[in-house]
Amino acid sequence: MIAFVFLLVFLQSLSELYLPTLMADIVNIGIGKGDTNYIVKIGGLMLLITAASVVFSIAASYYSSTIAAGFGKRIRRKLFNHVEHFSLNEFDKIGTASLITRTTNDVTQVQQVLIMMLRMMVMAPMMCIGGIIMAVSKDATLSLVFVVVIPVLAATIIFIGSKGVVLFKAMQIKVDKLNLVLRENLTGIRVIRSFNRTGFEQRRFDATNKDLTQTAIKVNKVMAFMMPIMMLILNLSSVAILWFGSIRIGNEDMQIGDLMAFLQYAMQILFSLIMVAMMFIMVPRASVSAVRINEVIEMKPDIVDAEETSGLAAGSGFVEFREVTFSYPGAEKPALSAISFTAMNGETTAIIGGTGSGKSTLVNLIPRFYDIQSGSVLINDVDVRNLSQQSLREKIGYVPQQAVLFTGTISENIRYGKEDATEEEISHAAEVAQAASFISEMLDGYQSIIAQGGTNVSGGQKQRLSIARALVRQADIYIFDDSFSALDLKTDALLRAALKEETKQSAVIIVAQRVSTVIHADKIIVLDEGEIAGMGTHSELMQSCSVYREIVSSQLSEEEIA
Ligand code: ADP
Ligand code: MG
């Protein structure tokens, strides 16, 4: 396909190079001898060649656009698929806003240059070299004009181009910035409204927007210089050619037709140089984008499957941490150190601790969202690093701290946990999650639409839907990361009771802040600044663990647990 475009462009250039010679023939021979037949014949040939050239040009345009669009599509798909395999570390590194710009705007930049390259890569050298050959063959002496004009033109191009490239690089970074501000604004609109920060955000957006605009204007100012200067050089060379040409005609060293052809070749040569100039400007711009795309594609996910993955014994959920130490990249001290515990099949293991004590971090290690530095995380006695991510995560019903719903119906959202779930399974999961009652009160029941980001359901409803989504999996291991925090105490208690029935065969790990949520757990782990401060049942911990006693006594007044 690419070769075909090159062929089309080649033919187009060829016909355009041939036309001035034919014209010279008409003027020199036809008009010179008053031969009307000859004029009509050659004129007809010229028309034919022009028509062919137009056809070639249109076809080349069409095919190069098709190629570039296909290329863009493939790169976007590659980016998307690659990013899907990122661990959370890579997302932290590049940032969501930049990932979006890279997948959309940057790909478009590369795509546009590709179209241009496809056409000009063949066209420019052909027209330039072909033009010079033809011009010299028409009149070698007059060609000396090029010796002066071409260096002047090249110098101007390099001067202007080098200024533009720097600005183009700056512009892409500013597009990222704008995207970031816009995204934060759109997702944080409630907070912005409630804190009356609309004005502040507007100014922030305006500043970023203005910054981008000014760079864009600067780039365009520089580029705007390009054309007039080029035209000036072009016109001055025409004057020079006509001047010296007429002298040569006066001396009968040259024919009028040849001068006319020569002038056209001169224009073709200079235009091809301008094309090269455009490429010099566009290519660095696209190369900035290409580098940004490559950064994403070449980023190796931290977490990859082991070469040989071992299978997992079915039907049992048994989680063990052995001396696990983990720190986030760049963090000073470990988020978790020397964590050892087991979460048994059929038991509820609760994790309690202050904010920032490492609870979410701990449970995120079970689905292997991050890799640990030392120790091991085992599921059914197999290290998670020896399992394929797919088979590992299949075992787990995970409810994140931040409930995330997708645009679509309620039933689609629950089915996200298990693709082939039946209607009964879905409504059963919803019932256990205490979501059935509010779903049935909604206008379309299970077919009600969840808005983008789940904004049309309350926080507690969102939590219950994401619990239902995990429950529908019938997983061996359930992880509830602070998933009951937005529920009132009564719903919390109902849910835990229903859950107990449902998860008899599974290991259940519940992260919580409220003592009432964990009080009946088979085992409670008290986390404090990334370390285990105590482990045992409620009554054991009340005796042995001061951190736990503190947590309990701080909540005593609101919940009569004592
Ligand atoms: P908890 O869930 O108990 O409130 P987390 O496990 O979320 O606490 O956080 C434990 C510690 O790890 C905190 O000090 C927090 O600042 C840090 N932390 C959490 N997530 C990240 C992250 N993605 N990158 C770096 N540090 C993090
Ligand atoms: Mg947390």
GROMACS .gro file of C-alpha atoms and ligand atoms in nm, residues 88-89 92 328-329 331 335-336 353-362 364 370 401 481-482 511 513 527, ligand 1:
model
   53
   88LEU     CA    1  -0.075   0.084   3.969
   89ASN     CA    2   0.289   0.195   3.982
   92ASP     CA    3   0.124   0.676   3.930
  328TYR     CA    4   0.588   0.249   4.776
  329PRO     CA    5   0.842   0.360   4.514
  331ALA     CA    6   0.882   0.639   4.995
  335ALA     CA    7   0.424   0.124   5.429
  336LEU     CA    8   0.415  -0.225   5.575
  353GLY     CA    9  -0.631   0.070   6.236
  354GLY     CA   10  -0.613   0.446   6.198
  355THR     CA   11  -0.608   0.617   5.859
  356GLY     CA   12  -0.273   0.578   5.689
  357SER     CA   13  -0.185   0.273   5.895
  358GLY     CA   14  -0.151   0.064   5.579
  359LYS     CA   15  -0.480  -0.126   5.568
  360SER     CA   16  -0.556  -0.062   5.201
  361THR     CA   17  -0.193  -0.123   5.114
  362LEU     CA   18  -0.208  -0.461   5.286
  364ASN     CA   19  -0.390  -0.452   4.772
  370TYR     CA   20   0.194  -0.415   4.391
  401GLN     CA   21  -1.222   0.156   4.926
  481ASP     CA   22  -1.166  -0.247   5.192
  482ASP     CA   23  -1.356  -0.018   5.423
  511VAL     CA   24  -1.099  -0.367   5.653
  513GLN     CA   25  -1.262   0.173   6.098
  527LEU     CA   26  -0.243  -0.224   6.228
  563ADP     P1   27  -0.518   0.313   5.513
  563ADP     O1   28  -0.591   0.235   5.410
  563ADP     O2   29  -0.488   0.235   5.637
  563ADP     O3   30  -0.583   0.441   5.546
  563ADP     P2   31  -0.311   0.320   5.314
  563ADP     O4   32  -0.274   0.177   5.304
  563ADP     O5   33  -0.397   0.377   5.207
  563ADP     O6   34  -0.373   0.350   5.457
  563ADP     O7   35  -0.177   0.406   5.321
  563ADP     C1   36  -0.067   0.370   5.399
  563ADP     C2   37   0.049   0.466   5.371
  563ADP     O8   38   0.096   0.449   5.239
  563ADP     C3   39   0.011   0.611   5.387
  563ADP     O9   40   0.114   0.675   5.459
  563ADP     C4   41   0.003   0.664   5.247
  563ADP    O10   42   0.051   0.796   5.242
  563ADP     C5   43   0.096   0.572   5.168
  563ADP     N1   44   0.043   0.548   5.031
  563ADP     C6   45  -0.078   0.497   4.999
  563ADP     N2   46  -0.093   0.485   4.865
  563ADP     C7   47   0.023   0.528   4.810
  563ADP     C8   48   0.073   0.540   4.675
  563ADP     N3   49   0.000   0.503   4.567
  563ADP     N4   50   0.198   0.588   4.657
  563ADP     C9   51   0.273   0.625   4.763
  563ADP     N5   52   0.234   0.616   4.891
  563ADP    C10   53   0.111   0.568   4.917
   0.00000   0.00000   0.00000
